[in-house]
Amino acid sequence: MSITKKKVLVIFGTRPEAIKLAPVIKELEKSSNIFRPYVCVTAQHREMLDQVLEIFNITPDFDLDLMTSCQELSKLSAEILNTLKSVIDKVKPDIIIVQGDTTTTFIASLVGFYSKVKIGYVEAGLRSFNKHSPYPEEINRQLTSVLADVYFAPTKVSRKNLIKENIPKNKIHITGNTIVDSVKFIKKNYIQKSNKSNKSILVTVHRRENWGKNLISVCQAVKKIAELYPEYTIIWPVHLNPVVKDIIYKNLSNIPNIKLMYPLNYLKFMEYLNSSILILTDSGGVQEEATVLGKPTLLLRDTTERPEALQSGTVKQVGCNAKKILMEVKKLLNRKSYYKKVAKKNNVFGDGNAAKKICKILAKL
Ligand code: UD1
Ligand code: UDP
């Protein structure tokens, strides 16, 4: 008797979506007796996406190749709307899987809904409750939730948020965040144990709310840190968005202990994350990874949709004020007992089996 396999179309476009969906794709591939997975990338990101596809050895079945330089939200949305339907028509999936909060996430869900295909939403239920921060991600999350049919909430907090928005309880499954699966996979298979003293500080910034004066303020803080702590090297893999890149290179080029770099592939990035003494970031994914690894992190944002990271103590929200950042860096680097208290590994985002749980639920649908 031949069993009809479930056709699962996984759609994503950017670096973080790829990192967080790779474990799900691998798990679907492992259960090839149950699932026939298809991967479609919008390529909202190009080089930064391809770096992840290479590391996880994922070859998309469909590549819409949509990225353009300095793309606008509405134009990118229109391109996804125009091109994705033909993929859905070809595959005729039983379910579409999306992840997170990007333009790809929301528009892919909308196209799926128009095509009357069920949507499984990975990392559902994160909320900052501020329409403008993170912008446009908070609204992308809310809109995707309205369109989705099955919700994979990473934590209890995210489940509660969904319930408050009248999502039926039986459609919400707490699975943990798939990023923990990715971190554990990389750590186990690639990162060597090292007793080297950690003499680097890792920085990433890219959020739209931080474009302009906030980013300049972070650059001023980083310059001061480099001056005050010449024994540390500041590693800053710079996001490829020209709006971000131009400000960072203009403000921080040619400072001996500040290394501005092309985005690192995921393995290299995890190596730096693992060996750095502290992290300065406005990234969602990096906060989660730092929490798993117990790396003290200063969050360069005024709002958060990840209260669990703050509650764990590993991440401290400081915003972008240069004085405030400097004060917190001094506290961490000068007070060993405080540092030790903060630098604790944490499982608030899950146990590393999120993808397995997601696939089990998909199999039962
Ligand atoms: C997007 C997501 C954001 C996510 C971030 C992860 C939206 C609205 N924003 O923001 O939620 O946190 O990705 O990094 O979905 N670029 C390249 N090469 C790349 C990637 C980007 O050159 O590989 C440049 C291009 O000029 C592109 C620009 O960056 O137009 C902006 O990319 P876009 O995806 O629109 O916004 P991000 O700021 O990357
Ligand atoms: N990352 C990477 N190389 C880099 C910087 C970040 O692989 O040079 C990874 C990082 O480990 C994390 C993800 O990219 O998993 C975060 O992506 P980003 O900060 O761009 O987006 P966000 O998570 O804020 O949406």
Short mmCIF file of C-alpha atoms and ligand atoms in Angstrom, two decimals:
data_model
loop_
_atom_site.label_atom_id
_atom_site.label_comp_id
_atom_site.label_asym_id
_atom_site.label_seq_id
_atom_site.Cartn_x
_atom_site.Cartn_y
_atom_site.Cartn_z
CA MET A 1 0.00 0.00 0.00
CA SER A 2 1.48 3.34 -0.94
CA ILE A 3 1.24 6.10 1.67
CA THR A 4 0.63 9.64 0.46
CA LYS A 5 3.39 11.82 1.80
CA LYS A 6 2.58 15.20 3.31
CA LYS A 7 3.88 17.96 1.05
CA VAL A 8 5.45 20.62 3.25
CA LEU A 9 6.54 23.84 1.58
CA VAL A 10 9.05 25.73 3.73
CA ILE A 11 9.32 29.37 2.69
CA PHE A 12 11.91 31.86 3.95
CA GLY A 13 14.03 34.75 2.77
CA THR A 14 16.59 36.04 5.24
CA ARG A 15 19.57 34.85 7.29
CA PRO A 16 17.78 34.41 10.63
CA GLU A 17 14.83 32.56 9.08
CA ALA A 18 17.25 30.18 7.38
CA ILE A 19 19.17 29.53 10.61
CA LYS A 20 15.94 28.84 12.50
CA LEU A 21 14.29 26.72 9.79
CA ALA A 22 17.34 24.62 8.90
CA PRO A 23 16.71 22.20 11.82
CA VAL A 24 13.07 21.82 10.70
CA ILE A 25 14.09 21.10 7.09
CA LYS A 26 16.66 18.54 8.26
CA GLU A 27 14.10 16.86 10.47
CA LEU A 28 11.51 16.75 7.65
CA GLU A 29 14.16 15.20 5.39
CA LYS A 30 14.88 12.54 8.03
CA SER A 31 11.21 11.50 8.03
CA SER A 32 11.05 11.05 4.29
CA ASN A 33 8.54 8.22 4.72
CA ILE A 34 6.04 10.78 6.05
CA PHE A 35 6.98 14.08 4.44
CA ARG A 36 7.96 15.41 1.06
CA PRO A 37 9.61 18.72 1.96
CA TYR A 38 10.05 21.53 -0.59
CA VAL A 39 12.20 24.59 0.09
CA CYS A 40 11.39 27.95 -1.47
CA VAL A 41 13.57 30.99 -0.79
CA THR A 42 12.40 34.46 -1.74
CA ALA A 43 16.04 35.53 -1.35
CA GLN A 44 14.96 38.71 0.40
CA HIS A 45 18.61 38.39 1.49
CA ARG A 46 21.13 37.06 -0.98
CA GLU A 47 24.73 36.65 0.21
CA MET A 48 23.72 36.44 3.89
CA LEU A 49 21.13 33.79 3.07
CA ASP A 50 23.46 31.80 0.84
CA GLN A 51 26.04 31.61 3.65
CA VAL A 52 23.48 29.74 5.78
CA LEU A 53 22.25 27.49 2.97
CA GLU A 54 25.84 26.41 2.40
CA ILE A 55 26.60 25.66 6.06
CA PHE A 56 23.45 23.55 6.45
CA ASN A 57 23.75 22.04 3.00
CA ILE A 58 20.29 23.12 1.85
CA THR A 59 19.54 23.40 -1.87
CA PRO A 60 16.28 25.27 -2.46
CA ASP A 61 13.78 23.73 -4.87
CA PHE A 62 12.69 27.26 -5.77
CA ASP A 63 14.75 30.45 -5.60
CA LEU A 64 12.81 33.63 -6.39
CA ASP A 65 16.04 35.65 -6.23
CA LEU A 66 14.23 38.86 -5.30
CA MET A 67 16.80 40.94 -3.39
CA THR A 68 17.66 44.34 -4.81
CA SER A 69 19.95 46.94 -3.27
CA CYS A 70 18.23 49.18 -0.69
CA GLN A 71 14.92 47.45 -1.33
CA GLU A 72 11.76 49.10 -0.07
CA LEU A 73 9.27 47.19 2.05
CA SER A 74 6.31 47.71 -0.29
CA LYS A 75 8.24 46.88 -3.43
CA LEU A 76 9.69 43.70 -1.92
CA SER A 77 6.22 42.74 -0.66
CA ALA A 78 4.74 43.27 -4.13
CA GLU A 79 7.48 41.14 -5.71
CA ILE A 80 6.81 38.28 -3.28
CA LEU A 81 3.06 38.55 -3.88
CA ASN A 82 3.64 38.46 -7.64
CA THR A 83 6.00 35.51 -7.74
CA LEU A 84 5.18 33.13 -4.90
CA LYS A 85 1.77 32.01 -6.08
CA SER A 86 3.17 30.10 -9.06
CA VAL A 87 5.38 28.06 -6.67
CA ILE A 88 2.38 27.21 -4.50
CA ASP A 89 0.38 26.28 -7.61
CA LYS A 90 3.18 23.98 -8.76
CA VAL A 91 3.81 22.23 -5.43
CA LYS A 92 0.20 22.16 -4.17
CA PRO A 93 1.45 21.79 -0.59
CA ASP A 94 -0.57 20.36 2.28
CA ILE A 95 0.98 22.96 4.53
CA ILE A 96 3.29 25.98 4.25
CA ILE A 97 5.83 26.66 6.99
CA VAL A 98 7.01 30.19 7.77
CA GLN A 99 9.14 31.52 10.60
CA GLY A 100 9.59 34.75 12.53
CA ASP A 101 8.86 38.32 11.56
CA THR A 102 10.23 39.37 8.20
CA THR A 103 8.50 40.68 5.10
CA THR A 104 8.90 37.20 3.61
CA THR A 105 7.19 35.65 6.67
CA PHE A 106 4.11 37.85 6.47
CA ILE A 107 3.71 38.01 2.68
CA ALA A 108 4.30 34.26 2.23
CA SER A 109 1.53 33.65 4.79
CA LEU A 110 -0.75 36.01 2.90
CA VAL A 111 -0.13 34.27 -0.43
CA GLY A 112 -0.66 30.91 1.30
CA PHE A 113 -3.96 32.14 2.71
CA TYR A 114 -5.09 33.42 -0.70
CA SER A 115 -4.28 29.95 -2.09
CA LYS A 116 -6.23 28.32 0.77
CA VAL A 117 -3.22 26.43 2.05
CA LYS A 118 -2.73 25.89 5.81
CA ILE A 119 0.09 27.87 7.43
CA GLY A 120 2.35 26.50 10.18
CA TYR A 121 3.99 29.37 12.02
CA VAL A 122 7.36 28.72 13.70
CA GLU A 123 8.35 31.16 16.48
CA ALA A 124 4.79 32.40 16.89
CA GLY A 125 3.64 34.74 19.63
CA LEU A 126 6.57 37.08 20.32
CA ARG A 127 5.28 40.57 21.08
CA SER A 128 6.79 43.93 22.02
CA PHE A 129 3.32 45.54 22.03
CA ASN A 130 4.79 48.53 20.23
CA LYS A 131 3.72 48.96 16.62
CA HIS A 132 6.82 50.95 15.75
CA SER A 133 9.47 48.90 17.53
CA PRO A 134 10.68 46.55 16.22
CA TYR A 135 9.48 48.07 12.94
CA PRO A 136 8.01 46.47 10.89
CA GLU A 137 8.54 43.15 12.66
CA GLU A 138 5.98 43.57 15.45
CA ILE A 139 3.24 44.06 12.90
CA ASN A 140 4.58 41.28 10.65
CA ARG A 141 4.23 38.96 13.65
CA GLN A 142 0.68 40.08 14.45
CA LEU A 143 -0.46 39.80 10.83
CA THR A 144 1.13 36.39 10.36
CA SER A 145 -0.64 35.17 13.50
CA VAL A 146 -3.99 36.18 12.04
CA LEU A 147 -3.24 34.20 8.88
CA ALA A 148 -1.73 31.06 10.43
CA ASP A 149 -3.44 27.77 11.30
CA VAL A 150 -0.90 25.99 13.52
CA TYR A 151 1.32 27.85 15.96
CA PHE A 152 4.72 26.72 17.21
CA ALA A 153 5.29 28.98 20.20
CA PRO A 154 8.83 28.94 21.58
CA THR A 155 7.87 29.66 25.22
CA LYS A 156 4.99 29.92 27.68
CA VAL A 157 5.11 33.69 27.33
CA SER A 158 4.57 33.53 23.57
CA ARG A 159 1.73 31.02 24.01
CA LYS A 160 0.02 33.41 26.43
CA ASN A 161 0.37 36.28 23.96
CA LEU A 162 -1.38 34.24 21.29
CA ILE A 163 -4.19 33.19 23.62
CA LYS A 164 -4.78 36.85 24.52
CA GLU A 165 -5.27 37.46 20.79
CA ASN A 166 -7.99 34.80 20.68
CA ILE A 167 -5.95 32.11 18.95
CA PRO A 168 -7.57 28.79 19.98
CA LYS A 169 -5.48 27.00 22.62
CA ASN A 170 -5.57 23.67 20.76
CA LYS A 171 -3.76 25.24 17.79
CA ILE A 172 -0.80 26.42 19.89
CA HIS A 173 2.11 24.10 20.69
CA ILE A 174 5.04 25.07 22.90
CA THR A 175 8.11 23.64 21.20
CA GLY A 176 11.05 25.79 22.28
CA ASN A 177 12.89 27.91 19.75
CA THR A 178 14.55 26.09 16.86
CA ILE A 179 17.59 28.34 17.26
CA VAL A 180 18.58 26.25 20.28
CA ASP A 181 18.63 23.21 17.96
CA SER A 182 20.94 25.09 15.59
CA VAL A 183 23.30 26.29 18.34
CA LYS A 184 23.54 22.80 19.85
CA PHE A 185 24.15 21.23 16.44
CA ILE A 186 26.97 23.63 15.61
CA LYS A 187 28.46 23.43 19.09
CA LYS A 188 28.47 19.65 19.14
CA ASN A 189 29.80 19.14 15.64
CA TYR A 190 32.09 22.05 14.94
CA ILE A 191 33.16 24.18 17.87
CA GLN A 192 36.29 22.99 19.63
CA LYS A 193 36.52 23.34 23.41
CA SER A 194 39.08 26.02 24.14
CA ASN A 195 40.57 27.38 27.32
CA LYS A 196 41.83 30.52 25.60
CA SER A 197 41.16 33.69 27.56
CA ASN A 198 38.44 35.53 25.73
CA LYS A 199 39.74 38.85 24.55
CA SER A 200 37.11 39.84 22.06
CA ILE A 201 33.86 41.77 22.26
CA LEU A 202 31.31 40.95 19.55
CA VAL A 203 28.99 43.64 18.13
CA THR A 204 26.08 43.50 15.64
CA VAL A 205 23.51 46.19 14.78
CA HIS A 206 20.97 46.30 11.98
CA ARG A 207 17.45 47.18 13.15
CA ARG A 208 15.52 49.87 11.32
CA GLU A 209 14.69 51.70 14.61
CA ASN A 210 18.45 52.11 15.10
CA TRP A 211 19.27 53.56 11.68
CA GLY A 212 20.75 57.07 11.94
CA LYS A 213 21.37 58.66 15.31
CA ASN A 214 21.09 55.50 17.44
CA LEU A 215 23.66 53.71 15.30
CA ILE A 216 25.99 56.73 15.45
CA SER A 217 25.62 56.70 19.22
CA VAL A 218 26.52 52.98 19.34
CA CYS A 219 29.58 53.71 17.16
CA GLN A 220 30.67 56.42 19.63
CA ALA A 221 30.31 53.97 22.51
CA VAL A 222 32.27 51.28 20.67
CA LYS A 223 35.06 53.75 19.86
CA LYS A 224 35.32 54.68 23.53
CA ILE A 225 35.36 51.01 24.59
CA ALA A 226 38.21 50.37 22.14
CA GLU A 227 40.15 53.29 23.65
CA LEU A 228 39.55 52.29 27.28
CA TYR A 229 40.22 48.57 26.74
CA PRO A 230 43.05 48.26 24.20
CA GLU A 231 43.66 44.67 25.36
CA TYR A 232 40.29 43.67 23.80
CA THR A 233 39.54 43.36 20.09
CA ILE A 234 36.12 44.47 18.99
CA ILE A 235 34.71 42.18 16.29
CA TRP A 236 31.91 43.71 14.26
CA PRO A 237 30.57 41.68 11.31
CA VAL A 238 28.72 44.44 9.51
CA HIS A 239 25.23 43.82 8.06
CA LEU A 240 25.22 44.30 4.27
CA ASN A 241 22.42 46.86 4.28
CA PRO A 242 24.13 49.99 2.83
CA VAL A 243 22.21 52.23 5.28
CA VAL A 244 23.87 50.40 8.16
CA LYS A 245 27.22 49.66 6.55
CA ASP A 246 27.96 53.24 5.50
CA ILE A 247 27.51 54.68 9.01
CA ILE A 248 29.64 52.00 10.66
CA TYR A 249 32.55 52.22 8.22
CA LYS A 250 32.43 56.03 8.27
CA ASN A 251 32.66 56.16 12.07
CA LEU A 252 34.91 53.22 12.95
CA SER A 253 37.38 52.52 10.15
CA ASN A 254 41.11 52.48 10.89
CA ILE A 255 40.93 51.90 14.65
CA PRO A 256 43.50 49.19 15.41
CA ASN A 257 41.43 47.11 17.85
CA ILE A 258 38.13 47.42 15.98
CA LYS A 259 37.74 44.79 13.26
CA LEU A 260 34.91 45.61 10.88
CA MET A 261 34.13 42.53 8.81
CA TYR A 262 31.99 41.10 6.07
CA PRO A 263 29.13 39.05 7.63
CA LEU A 264 30.57 35.85 9.07
CA ASN A 265 29.27 32.48 8.07
CA TYR A 266 27.26 30.85 10.86
CA LEU A 267 30.11 28.59 12.01
CA LYS A 268 32.58 31.45 12.32
CA PHE A 269 29.98 33.65 13.97
CA MET A 270 29.23 30.97 16.55
CA GLU A 271 32.94 30.57 17.21
CA TYR A 272 33.24 34.29 17.96
CA LEU A 273 30.05 34.24 20.01
CA ASN A 274 31.42 31.34 22.03
CA SER A 275 34.84 32.88 22.59
CA SER A 276 33.89 36.54 23.16
CA ILE A 277 33.73 37.97 26.63
CA LEU A 278 30.61 39.97 25.92
CA ILE A 279 28.14 40.82 23.18
CA LEU A 280 26.57 44.12 22.14
CA THR A 281 23.63 43.59 19.80
CA ASP A 282 20.17 44.61 18.63
CA SER A 283 19.62 41.20 16.99
CA GLY A 284 16.84 38.86 18.02
CA GLY A 285 18.65 35.64 17.17
CA VAL A 286 21.94 36.70 18.73
CA GLN A 287 20.19 37.39 22.06
CA GLU A 288 18.77 33.89 22.04
CA GLU A 289 22.12 32.30 21.15
CA ALA A 290 23.92 34.32 23.83
CA THR A 291 21.38 33.09 26.38
CA VAL A 292 22.01 29.46 25.40
CA LEU A 293 25.78 29.95 25.66
CA GLY A 294 25.66 32.13 28.80
CA LYS A 295 27.40 35.14 27.22
CA PRO A 296 26.67 38.45 28.91
CA THR A 297 24.85 40.60 26.35
CA LEU A 298 23.86 44.24 26.21
CA LEU A 299 20.69 44.73 24.18
CA LEU A 300 20.91 47.91 22.08
CA ARG A 301 17.16 48.45 21.86
CA ASP A 302 14.37 50.26 23.72
CA THR A 303 11.78 47.50 23.41
CA THR A 304 11.93 43.74 23.43
CA GLU A 305 9.71 40.85 22.36
CA ARG A 306 11.99 38.44 24.24
CA PRO A 307 11.37 39.15 27.95
CA GLU A 308 12.70 35.64 28.71
CA ALA A 309 16.21 36.75 27.72
CA LEU A 310 16.07 39.65 30.19
CA GLN A 311 14.61 37.48 32.95
CA SER A 312 17.42 34.96 32.48
CA GLY A 313 19.83 37.72 33.50
CA THR A 314 22.22 37.02 30.61
CA VAL A 315 20.79 39.85 28.49
CA LYS A 316 20.47 43.40 29.79
CA GLN A 317 18.49 45.99 27.87
CA VAL A 318 20.49 49.23 27.66
CA GLY A 319 19.23 51.04 24.52
CA CYS A 320 21.64 53.05 22.39
CA ASN A 321 22.76 55.84 24.68
CA ALA A 322 26.58 55.87 24.50
CA LYS A 323 27.05 56.75 28.20
CA LYS A 324 24.69 53.99 29.34
CA ILE A 325 26.38 51.41 27.11
CA LEU A 326 29.80 52.39 28.40
CA MET A 327 28.66 52.24 32.02
CA GLU A 328 27.34 48.69 31.56
CA VAL A 329 30.45 47.54 29.69
CA LYS A 330 32.63 48.87 32.53
CA LYS A 331 30.48 47.07 35.09
CA LEU A 332 30.92 43.77 33.24
CA LEU A 333 34.61 44.10 32.44
CA ASN A 334 35.75 45.61 35.75
CA ARG A 335 33.66 43.65 38.25
CA LYS A 336 34.47 39.94 38.08
CA SER A 337 31.79 38.89 40.58
CA TYR A 338 29.08 40.73 38.64
CA TYR A 339 30.28 39.20 35.37
CA LYS A 340 30.24 35.70 36.87
CA LYS A 341 26.70 36.19 38.14
CA VAL A 342 25.47 37.18 34.68
CA ALA A 343 27.41 34.64 32.60
CA LYS A 344 25.13 31.66 33.14
CA LYS A 345 23.91 29.21 30.51
CA ASN A 346 20.18 29.13 30.22
CA ASN A 347 17.44 27.05 28.69
CA VAL A 348 14.65 29.64 28.65
CA PHE A 349 14.39 29.22 24.87
CA GLY A 350 14.15 25.44 24.86
CA ASP A 351 16.06 22.18 25.03
CA GLY A 352 17.27 21.85 21.44
CA ASN A 353 14.50 19.49 20.32
CA ALA A 354 12.12 22.06 18.86
CA ALA A 355 12.36 20.81 15.26
CA LYS A 356 11.60 17.23 16.33
CA LYS A 357 8.54 18.42 18.25
CA ILE A 358 7.36 20.52 15.29
CA CYS A 359 7.65 17.57 12.89
CA LYS A 360 5.80 15.25 15.27
CA ILE A 361 2.93 17.73 15.37
CA LEU A 362 3.00 18.15 11.58
CA ALA A 363 2.88 14.38 11.13
CA LYS A 364 -0.28 14.18 13.23
CA LEU A 365 -2.13 17.00 11.43
C1 UD1 B 1 15.60 41.96 7.34
C2 UD1 B 1 14.30 41.85 8.12
C3 UD1 B 1 14.57 41.93 9.62
C4 UD1 B 1 15.63 40.94 10.05
C5 UD1 B 1 16.87 41.10 9.18
C6 UD1 B 1 17.88 40.05 9.49
C7 UD1 B 1 12.30 42.80 7.10
C8 UD1 B 1 11.49 44.02 6.90
N1 UD1 B 1 13.43 42.96 7.79
O1 UD1 B 1 16.11 43.27 7.55
O2 UD1 B 1 13.38 41.65 10.33
O3 UD1 B 1 15.97 41.17 11.39
O4 UD1 B 1 16.50 40.98 7.79
O5 UD1 B 1 19.15 40.39 9.05
O6 UD1 B 1 11.92 41.75 6.69
N2 UD1 B 1 21.57 43.19 1.70
C9 UD1 B 1 22.56 42.69 0.88
N3 UD1 B 1 22.84 41.35 0.94
C10 UD1 B 1 22.21 40.51 1.79
C11 UD1 B 1 21.23 41.03 2.63
C12 UD1 B 1 20.91 42.36 2.57
O7 UD1 B 1 23.16 43.42 0.11
O8 UD1 B 1 22.52 39.31 1.79
C13 UD1 B 1 21.22 44.63 1.62
C14 UD1 B 1 20.44 44.96 0.32
O9 UD1 B 1 20.80 46.24 -0.12
C15 UD1 B 1 18.97 44.98 0.83
C16 UD1 B 1 19.18 45.58 2.22
O10 UD1 B 1 20.38 45.00 2.71
O11 UD1 B 1 18.11 45.76 0.01
C17 UD1 B 1 18.04 45.39 3.18
O12 UD1 B 1 17.62 44.04 3.27
P1 UD1 B 1 16.16 43.71 3.91
O13 UD1 B 1 15.97 42.26 3.98
O14 UD1 B 1 15.11 44.52 3.22
O15 UD1 B 1 16.25 44.34 5.36
P2 UD1 B 1 17.15 43.94 6.58
O16 UD1 B 1 17.56 45.20 7.24
O17 UD1 B 1 18.19 42.99 6.15
N1 UDP B 2 24.80 35.78 12.25
C1 UDP B 2 25.72 35.19 11.38
N2 UDP B 2 26.77 35.93 10.94
C2 UDP B 2 26.96 37.23 11.31
C3 UDP B 2 26.01 37.82 12.18
C4 UDP B 2 24.94 37.07 12.64
O1 UDP B 2 25.59 34.02 11.03
O2 UDP B 2 27.93 37.84 10.87
C5 UDP B 2 23.65 34.98 12.71
C6 UDP B 2 23.47 34.90 14.20
O3 UDP B 2 24.17 33.81 14.73
C7 UDP B 2 21.97 34.76 14.37
C8 UDP B 2 21.40 35.43 13.14
O4 UDP B 2 22.48 35.61 12.23
O5 UDP B 2 21.56 33.41 14.35
C9 UDP B 2 20.78 36.74 13.50
O6 UDP B 2 20.45 37.44 12.35
P1 UDP B 2 20.17 38.99 12.37
O7 UDP B 2 20.79 39.62 13.55
O8 UDP B 2 20.55 39.49 11.03
O9 UDP B 2 18.57 39.03 12.46
P2 UDP B 2 17.53 38.96 13.67
O10 UDP B 2 17.76 37.71 14.44
O11 UDP B 2 17.70 40.20 14.50
O12 UDP B 2 16.21 38.98 12.98
#
